[in-house]
Short mmCIF file of C-alpha atoms and ligand atoms in Angstrom, two decimals:
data_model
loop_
_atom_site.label_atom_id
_atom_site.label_comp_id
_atom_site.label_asym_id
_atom_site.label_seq_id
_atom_site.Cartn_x
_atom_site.Cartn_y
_atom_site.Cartn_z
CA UNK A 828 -21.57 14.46 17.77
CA UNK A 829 -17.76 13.48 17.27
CA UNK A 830 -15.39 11.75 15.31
CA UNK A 831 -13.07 9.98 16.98
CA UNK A 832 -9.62 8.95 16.47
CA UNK A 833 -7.94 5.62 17.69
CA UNK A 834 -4.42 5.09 17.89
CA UNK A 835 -1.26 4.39 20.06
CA UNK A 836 2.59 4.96 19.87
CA UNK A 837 2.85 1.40 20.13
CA UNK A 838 2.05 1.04 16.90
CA UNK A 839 5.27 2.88 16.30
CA UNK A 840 7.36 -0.15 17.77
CA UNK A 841 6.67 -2.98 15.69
CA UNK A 842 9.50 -2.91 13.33
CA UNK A 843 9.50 -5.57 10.52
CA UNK A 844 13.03 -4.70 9.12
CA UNK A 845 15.11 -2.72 7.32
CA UNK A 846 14.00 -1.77 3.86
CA UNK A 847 10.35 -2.89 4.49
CA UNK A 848 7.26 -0.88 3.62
CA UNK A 849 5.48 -1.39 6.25
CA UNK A 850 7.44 0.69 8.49
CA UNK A 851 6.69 2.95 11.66
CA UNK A 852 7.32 5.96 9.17
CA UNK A 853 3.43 5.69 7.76
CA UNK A 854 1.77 5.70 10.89
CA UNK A 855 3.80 9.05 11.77
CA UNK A 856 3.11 10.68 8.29
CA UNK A 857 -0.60 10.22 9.14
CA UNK A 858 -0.24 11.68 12.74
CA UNK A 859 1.89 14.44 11.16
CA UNK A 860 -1.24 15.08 8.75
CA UNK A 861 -3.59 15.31 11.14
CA UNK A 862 -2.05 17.86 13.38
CA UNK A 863 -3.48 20.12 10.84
CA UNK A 864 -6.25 22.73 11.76
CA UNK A 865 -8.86 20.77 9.69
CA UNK A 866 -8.61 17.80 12.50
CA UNK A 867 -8.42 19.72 15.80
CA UNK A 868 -12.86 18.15 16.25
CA UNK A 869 -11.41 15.27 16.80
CA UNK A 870 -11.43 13.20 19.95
CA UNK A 871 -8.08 11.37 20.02
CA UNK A 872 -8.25 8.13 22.03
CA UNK A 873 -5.59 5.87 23.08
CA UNK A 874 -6.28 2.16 21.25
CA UNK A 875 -6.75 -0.42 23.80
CA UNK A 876 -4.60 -3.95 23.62
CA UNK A 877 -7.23 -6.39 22.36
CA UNK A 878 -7.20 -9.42 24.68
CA UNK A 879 -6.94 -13.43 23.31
CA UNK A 880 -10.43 -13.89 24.06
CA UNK A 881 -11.17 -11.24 21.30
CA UNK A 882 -8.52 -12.51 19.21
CA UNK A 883 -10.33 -15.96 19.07
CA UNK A 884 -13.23 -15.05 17.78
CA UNK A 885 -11.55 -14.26 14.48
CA UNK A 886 -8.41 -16.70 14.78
CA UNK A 887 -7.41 -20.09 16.01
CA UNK A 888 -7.04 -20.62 19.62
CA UNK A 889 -3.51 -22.17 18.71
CA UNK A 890 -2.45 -19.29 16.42
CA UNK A 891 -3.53 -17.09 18.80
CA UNK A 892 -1.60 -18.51 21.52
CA UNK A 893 1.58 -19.27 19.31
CA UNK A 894 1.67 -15.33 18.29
CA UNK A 895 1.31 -14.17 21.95
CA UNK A 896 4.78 -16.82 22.41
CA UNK A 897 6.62 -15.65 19.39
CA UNK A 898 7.48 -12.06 20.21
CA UNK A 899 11.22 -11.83 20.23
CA UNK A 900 13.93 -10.21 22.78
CA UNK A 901 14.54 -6.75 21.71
CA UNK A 902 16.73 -6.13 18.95
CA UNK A 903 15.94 -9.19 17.28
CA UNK A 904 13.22 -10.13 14.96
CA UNK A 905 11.22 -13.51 13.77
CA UNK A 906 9.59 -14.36 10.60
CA UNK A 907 6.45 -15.52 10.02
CA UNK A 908 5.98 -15.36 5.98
CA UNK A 909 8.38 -14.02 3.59
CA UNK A 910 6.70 -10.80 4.08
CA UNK A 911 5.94 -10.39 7.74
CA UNK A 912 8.11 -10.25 11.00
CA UNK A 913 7.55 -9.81 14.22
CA UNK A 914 10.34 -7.28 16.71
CA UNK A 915 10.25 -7.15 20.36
CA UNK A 916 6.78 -4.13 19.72
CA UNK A 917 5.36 -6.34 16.97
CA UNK A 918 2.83 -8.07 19.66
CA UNK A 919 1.72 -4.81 20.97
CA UNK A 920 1.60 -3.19 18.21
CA UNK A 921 -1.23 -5.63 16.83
CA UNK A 922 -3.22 -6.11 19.82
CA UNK A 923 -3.51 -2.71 19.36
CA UNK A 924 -4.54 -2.24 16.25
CA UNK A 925 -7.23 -5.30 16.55
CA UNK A 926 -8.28 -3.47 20.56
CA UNK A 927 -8.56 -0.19 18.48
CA UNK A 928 -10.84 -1.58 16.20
CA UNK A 929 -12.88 -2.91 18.83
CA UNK A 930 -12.95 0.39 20.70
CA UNK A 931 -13.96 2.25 17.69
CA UNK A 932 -16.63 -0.35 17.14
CA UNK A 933 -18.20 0.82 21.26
CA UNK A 934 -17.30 4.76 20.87
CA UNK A 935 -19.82 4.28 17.76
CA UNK A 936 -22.43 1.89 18.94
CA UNK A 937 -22.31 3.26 22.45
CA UNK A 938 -23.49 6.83 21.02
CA UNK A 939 -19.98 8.09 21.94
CA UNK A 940 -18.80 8.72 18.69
CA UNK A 941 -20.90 9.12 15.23
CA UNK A 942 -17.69 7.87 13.32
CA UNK A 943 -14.09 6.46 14.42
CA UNK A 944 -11.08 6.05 12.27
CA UNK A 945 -8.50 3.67 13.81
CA UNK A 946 -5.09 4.70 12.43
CA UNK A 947 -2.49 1.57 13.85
CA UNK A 948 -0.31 -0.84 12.17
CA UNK A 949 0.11 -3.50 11.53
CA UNK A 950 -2.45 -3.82 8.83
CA UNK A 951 -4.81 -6.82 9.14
CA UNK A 952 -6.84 -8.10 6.14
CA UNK A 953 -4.22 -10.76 4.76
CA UNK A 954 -4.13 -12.35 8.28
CA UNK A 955 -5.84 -15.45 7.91
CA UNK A 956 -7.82 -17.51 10.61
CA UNK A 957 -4.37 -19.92 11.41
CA UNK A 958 -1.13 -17.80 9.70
CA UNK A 959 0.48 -14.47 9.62
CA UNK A 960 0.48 -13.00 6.13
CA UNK A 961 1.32 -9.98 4.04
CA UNK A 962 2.41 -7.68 6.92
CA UNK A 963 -0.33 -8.78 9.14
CA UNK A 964 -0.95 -10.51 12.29
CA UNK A 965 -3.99 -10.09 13.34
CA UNK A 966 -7.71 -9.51 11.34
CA UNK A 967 -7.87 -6.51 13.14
CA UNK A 968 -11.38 -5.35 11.18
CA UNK A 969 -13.05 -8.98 11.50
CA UNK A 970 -11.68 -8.86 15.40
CA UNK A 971 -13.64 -5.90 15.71
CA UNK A 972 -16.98 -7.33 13.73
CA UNK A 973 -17.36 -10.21 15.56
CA UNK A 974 -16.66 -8.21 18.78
CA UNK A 975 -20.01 -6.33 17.55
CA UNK A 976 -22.11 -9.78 17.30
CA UNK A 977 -20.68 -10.70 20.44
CA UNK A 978 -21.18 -7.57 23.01
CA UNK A 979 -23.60 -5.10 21.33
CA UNK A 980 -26.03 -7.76 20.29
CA UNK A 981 -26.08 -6.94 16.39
CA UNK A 982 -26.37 -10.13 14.09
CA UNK A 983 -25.45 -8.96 10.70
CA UNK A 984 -21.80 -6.45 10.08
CA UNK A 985 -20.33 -5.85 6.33
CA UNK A 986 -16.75 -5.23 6.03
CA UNK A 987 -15.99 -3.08 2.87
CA UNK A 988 -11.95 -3.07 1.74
CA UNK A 989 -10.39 -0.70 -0.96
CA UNK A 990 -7.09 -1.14 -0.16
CA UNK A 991 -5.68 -2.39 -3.32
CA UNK A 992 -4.76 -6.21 -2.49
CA UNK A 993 -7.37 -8.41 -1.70
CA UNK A 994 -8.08 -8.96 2.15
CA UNK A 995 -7.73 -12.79 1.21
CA UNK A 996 -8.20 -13.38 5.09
CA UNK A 997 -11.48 -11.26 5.54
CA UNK A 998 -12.62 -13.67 2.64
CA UNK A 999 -11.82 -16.60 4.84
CA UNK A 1000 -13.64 -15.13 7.68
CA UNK A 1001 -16.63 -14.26 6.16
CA UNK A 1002 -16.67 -17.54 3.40
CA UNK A 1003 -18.89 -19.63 6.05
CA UNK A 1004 -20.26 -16.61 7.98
CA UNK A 1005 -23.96 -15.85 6.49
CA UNK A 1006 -23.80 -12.87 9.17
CA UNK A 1007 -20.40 -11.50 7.55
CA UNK A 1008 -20.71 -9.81 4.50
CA UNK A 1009 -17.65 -8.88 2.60
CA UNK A 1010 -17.09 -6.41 -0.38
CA UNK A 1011 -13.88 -5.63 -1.71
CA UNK A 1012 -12.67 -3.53 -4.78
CA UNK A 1013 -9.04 -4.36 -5.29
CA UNK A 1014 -6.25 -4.68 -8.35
CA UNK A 1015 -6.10 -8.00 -10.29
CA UNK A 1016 -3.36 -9.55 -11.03
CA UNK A 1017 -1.69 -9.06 -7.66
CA UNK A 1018 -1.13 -10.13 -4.32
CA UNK A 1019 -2.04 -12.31 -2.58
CA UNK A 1020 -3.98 -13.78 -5.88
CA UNK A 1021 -7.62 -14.19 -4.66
CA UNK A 1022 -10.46 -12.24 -5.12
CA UNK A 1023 -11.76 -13.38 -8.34
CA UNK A 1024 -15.67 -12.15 -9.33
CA UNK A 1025 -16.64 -15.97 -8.74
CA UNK A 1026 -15.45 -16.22 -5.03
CA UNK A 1027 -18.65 -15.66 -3.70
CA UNK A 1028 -18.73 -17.37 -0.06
CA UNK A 1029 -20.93 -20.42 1.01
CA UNK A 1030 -23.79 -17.81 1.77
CA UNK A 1031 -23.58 -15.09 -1.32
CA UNK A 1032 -21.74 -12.86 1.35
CA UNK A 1033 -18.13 -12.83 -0.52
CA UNK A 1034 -18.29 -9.89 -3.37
CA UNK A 1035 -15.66 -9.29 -5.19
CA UNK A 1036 -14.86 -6.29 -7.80
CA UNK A 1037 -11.60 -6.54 -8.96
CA UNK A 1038 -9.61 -3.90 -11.48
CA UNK A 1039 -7.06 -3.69 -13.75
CA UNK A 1040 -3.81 -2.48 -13.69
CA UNK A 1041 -3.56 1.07 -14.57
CA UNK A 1042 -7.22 1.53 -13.20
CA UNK A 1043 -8.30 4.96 -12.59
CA UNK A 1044 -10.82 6.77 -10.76
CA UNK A 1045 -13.93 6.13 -12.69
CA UNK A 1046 -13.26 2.25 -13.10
CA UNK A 1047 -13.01 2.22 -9.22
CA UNK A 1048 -16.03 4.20 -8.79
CA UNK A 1049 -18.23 1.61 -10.57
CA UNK A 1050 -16.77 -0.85 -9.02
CA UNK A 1051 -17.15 0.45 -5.42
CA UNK A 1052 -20.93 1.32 -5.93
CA UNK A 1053 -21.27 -2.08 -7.44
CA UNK A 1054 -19.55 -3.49 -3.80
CA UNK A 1055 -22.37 -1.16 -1.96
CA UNK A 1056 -25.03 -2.12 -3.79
CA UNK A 1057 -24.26 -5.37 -2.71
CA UNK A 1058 -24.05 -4.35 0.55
CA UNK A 1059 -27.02 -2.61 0.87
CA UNK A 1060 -28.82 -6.10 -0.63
CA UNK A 1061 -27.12 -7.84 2.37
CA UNK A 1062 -28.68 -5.56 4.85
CA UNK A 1063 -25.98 -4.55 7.37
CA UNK A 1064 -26.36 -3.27 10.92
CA UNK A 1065 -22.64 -1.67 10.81
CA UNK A 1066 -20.45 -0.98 8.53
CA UNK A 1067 -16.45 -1.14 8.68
CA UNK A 1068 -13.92 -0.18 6.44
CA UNK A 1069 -10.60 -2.11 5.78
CA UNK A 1070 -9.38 1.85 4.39
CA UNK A 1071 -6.36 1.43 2.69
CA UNK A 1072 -4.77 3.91 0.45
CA UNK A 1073 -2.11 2.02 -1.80
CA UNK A 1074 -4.43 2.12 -4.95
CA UNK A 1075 -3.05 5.55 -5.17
CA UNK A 1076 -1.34 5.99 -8.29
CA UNK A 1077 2.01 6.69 -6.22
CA UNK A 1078 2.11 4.20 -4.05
CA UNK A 1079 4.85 1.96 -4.88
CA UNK A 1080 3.47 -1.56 -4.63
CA UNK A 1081 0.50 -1.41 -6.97
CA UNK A 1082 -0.27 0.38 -10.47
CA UNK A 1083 -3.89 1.32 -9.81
CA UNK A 1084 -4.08 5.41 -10.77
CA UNK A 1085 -6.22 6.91 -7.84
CA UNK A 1086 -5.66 10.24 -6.34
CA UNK A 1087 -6.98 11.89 -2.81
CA UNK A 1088 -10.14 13.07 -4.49
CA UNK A 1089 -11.28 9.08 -4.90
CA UNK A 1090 -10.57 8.49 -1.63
CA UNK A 1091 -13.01 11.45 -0.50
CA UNK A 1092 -15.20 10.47 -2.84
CA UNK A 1093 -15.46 6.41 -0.92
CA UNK A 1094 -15.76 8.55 2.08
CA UNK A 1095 -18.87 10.06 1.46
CA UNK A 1096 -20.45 7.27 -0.43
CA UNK A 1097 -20.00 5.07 2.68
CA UNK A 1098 -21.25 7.04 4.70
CA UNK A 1099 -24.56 7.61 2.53
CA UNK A 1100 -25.05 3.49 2.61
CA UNK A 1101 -23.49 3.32 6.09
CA UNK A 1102 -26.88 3.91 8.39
CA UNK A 1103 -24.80 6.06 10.25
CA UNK A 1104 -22.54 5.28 11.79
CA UNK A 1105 -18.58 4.14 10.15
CA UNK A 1106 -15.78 2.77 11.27
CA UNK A 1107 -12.57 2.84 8.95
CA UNK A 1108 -9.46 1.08 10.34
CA UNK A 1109 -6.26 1.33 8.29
CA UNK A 1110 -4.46 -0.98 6.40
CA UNK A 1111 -1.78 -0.26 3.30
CA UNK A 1112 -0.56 2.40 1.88
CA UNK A 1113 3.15 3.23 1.26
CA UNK A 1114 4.17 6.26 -0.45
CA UNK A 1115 4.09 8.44 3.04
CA UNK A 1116 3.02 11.74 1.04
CA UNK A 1117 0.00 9.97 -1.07
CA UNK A 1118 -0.70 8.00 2.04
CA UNK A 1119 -1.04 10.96 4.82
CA UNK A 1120 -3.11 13.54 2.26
CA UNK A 1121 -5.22 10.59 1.49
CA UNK A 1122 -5.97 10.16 4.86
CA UNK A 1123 -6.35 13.29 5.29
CA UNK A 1124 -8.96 13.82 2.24
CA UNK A 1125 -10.88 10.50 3.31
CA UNK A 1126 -11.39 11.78 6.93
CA UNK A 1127 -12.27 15.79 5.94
CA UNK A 1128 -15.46 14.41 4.38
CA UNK A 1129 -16.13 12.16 7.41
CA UNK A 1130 -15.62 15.35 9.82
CA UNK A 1131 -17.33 17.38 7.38
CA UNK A 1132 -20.47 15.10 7.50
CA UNK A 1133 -20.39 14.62 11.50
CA UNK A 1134 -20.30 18.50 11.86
CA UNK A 1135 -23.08 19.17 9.36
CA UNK A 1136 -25.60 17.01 11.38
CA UNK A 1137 -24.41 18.34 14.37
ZN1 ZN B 2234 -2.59 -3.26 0.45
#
């Protein structure tokens, strides 16, 4: 079959300031990666814009329609939280990360694609159902699970996060969803400050697993099959991955002590639970080197596995 490869040089336009982490520079580190020999199988797709309808199924109808209004003249930028702005590309930029998500979500169920990584920014698990937060705009992951439930007629979908900060809006998402299950493995303290072991969701589907600073690889690998087995109690129909790479122990905003090896490691354990079929979409991760050879490692085993069952 194929693994295929979502992304768009829109995602190269949002621009949320000088100086911030979350710049264009990470998404062209990752491209610059995977130019490599070791990715030439994949099929590279252009990520579609996700449209409001989609958008609503995850957000507010009145969040949704006060982002589409709130995309600034070029050359100037708004703010929505201390951490997140929006340029003249921002509004692209996230429609296409959430459509990419989406289209990742029919390459695999369609039979297109046995696998799909969507690599766009900006990230999406601290966007919450009503407000912009922590570099994001839209859910982009829980746009794409509920886009699932709603055209290919599956009823349960687990969203499974190790990017380092808690995907406090996944949480809210998924809190009153007994359909939604959500595991995440993430450093405590840190932001945004959820994600405690006893936020479990109205229906058992919130799982938590947070680590300690200066957490290495075998703390996280506990706690990850700990997140799967709860997964696998939960029953999924699909599986997508909020993949973010900032636990790395050089990525600047955390002090968890991963390496590229974890991340391959997460990639093959998901895709033994997975039934399948996975879709990762990014999120963090912002040391450019850790963040494109992570990448890089996470999506080897995922190619390596696609080729193997031919
Ligand atoms: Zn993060």
């Amino acid at each position: 079959m194929t693994v295929t490869l979502f992304t768009h040089p829109d995602c190269l336009a949002h621009d949320p300031g000088p100086g911030h982490p979350e710049r264009p520079e990470r998404l062209r580190a990752i491209l610059a990666a995977l130019d490599a020999p070791d990715f030439a199988t994949l099929d590279r797709r252009e990520a579609p814009l996700a449209d409001a309808a989609a958008l609503r199924r995850a957000h507010s109808p009145a969040y949704v329609e006060a982002i589409f209004a709130a995309a600034p003249p070029p050359g100037t930028r708004v703010t929505l939280d201390p951490d997140t702005h929006m340029s003249a590309g921002s509004l692209d930029a996230a429609r296409r990360a959430a459509g990419g998500a989406m289209a990742a979500v029919d390459a695999v169920l369609s039979g297109a694609a046995r696998h799909a990584f969507v690599a766009t920014r900006p990230p999406g698990h601290h966007a919450e159902p009503g407000q912009a937060m922590g570099f994001c705009l839209f859910n982009s992951v829980v746009v794409a699970a509920l886009h699932a439930r709603a055209a290919h007629g599956i009823a349960r979908v687990a969203v499974i996060d190790f990017d380092v900060h808690h995907g406090n809006g996944t949480q809210a998402m998924a809190w009153d969803d007994a359909d939604l299950f959500y595991g995440s493995t993430h450093q405590m303290p840190c932001y945004p400050g959820t994600g405690a072991a006893e936020e479990r969701g109205a229906f058992g589907t919130v799982l938590n697993e947070p680590l300690p600073p200066g957490a290495g690889g075998a703390t996280f690998r506990a706690a990850f099959d700990a997140v799967l087995d709860g997964m696998r109690a939960f029953g999924p129909e699909l599986v997508l991955v909020s993949a973010g790479f900032d636990a790395h122990r050089d990525d600047p905003l955390a002090s968890l002590m991963l390496d590229e090896t974890d991340f391959a490691w997460a990639a093959g354990r998901l895709i033994e639970v997975s039934g399948g079929h996975l879709v990762s979409v990014l999120e963090g991760g912002y040391d450019l080197d850790a963040l494109a050879a992570s990448v890089a490692a996470y999506l080897r085993v995922i190619i390596a596995q696609d080729a193997e069952h031919g």
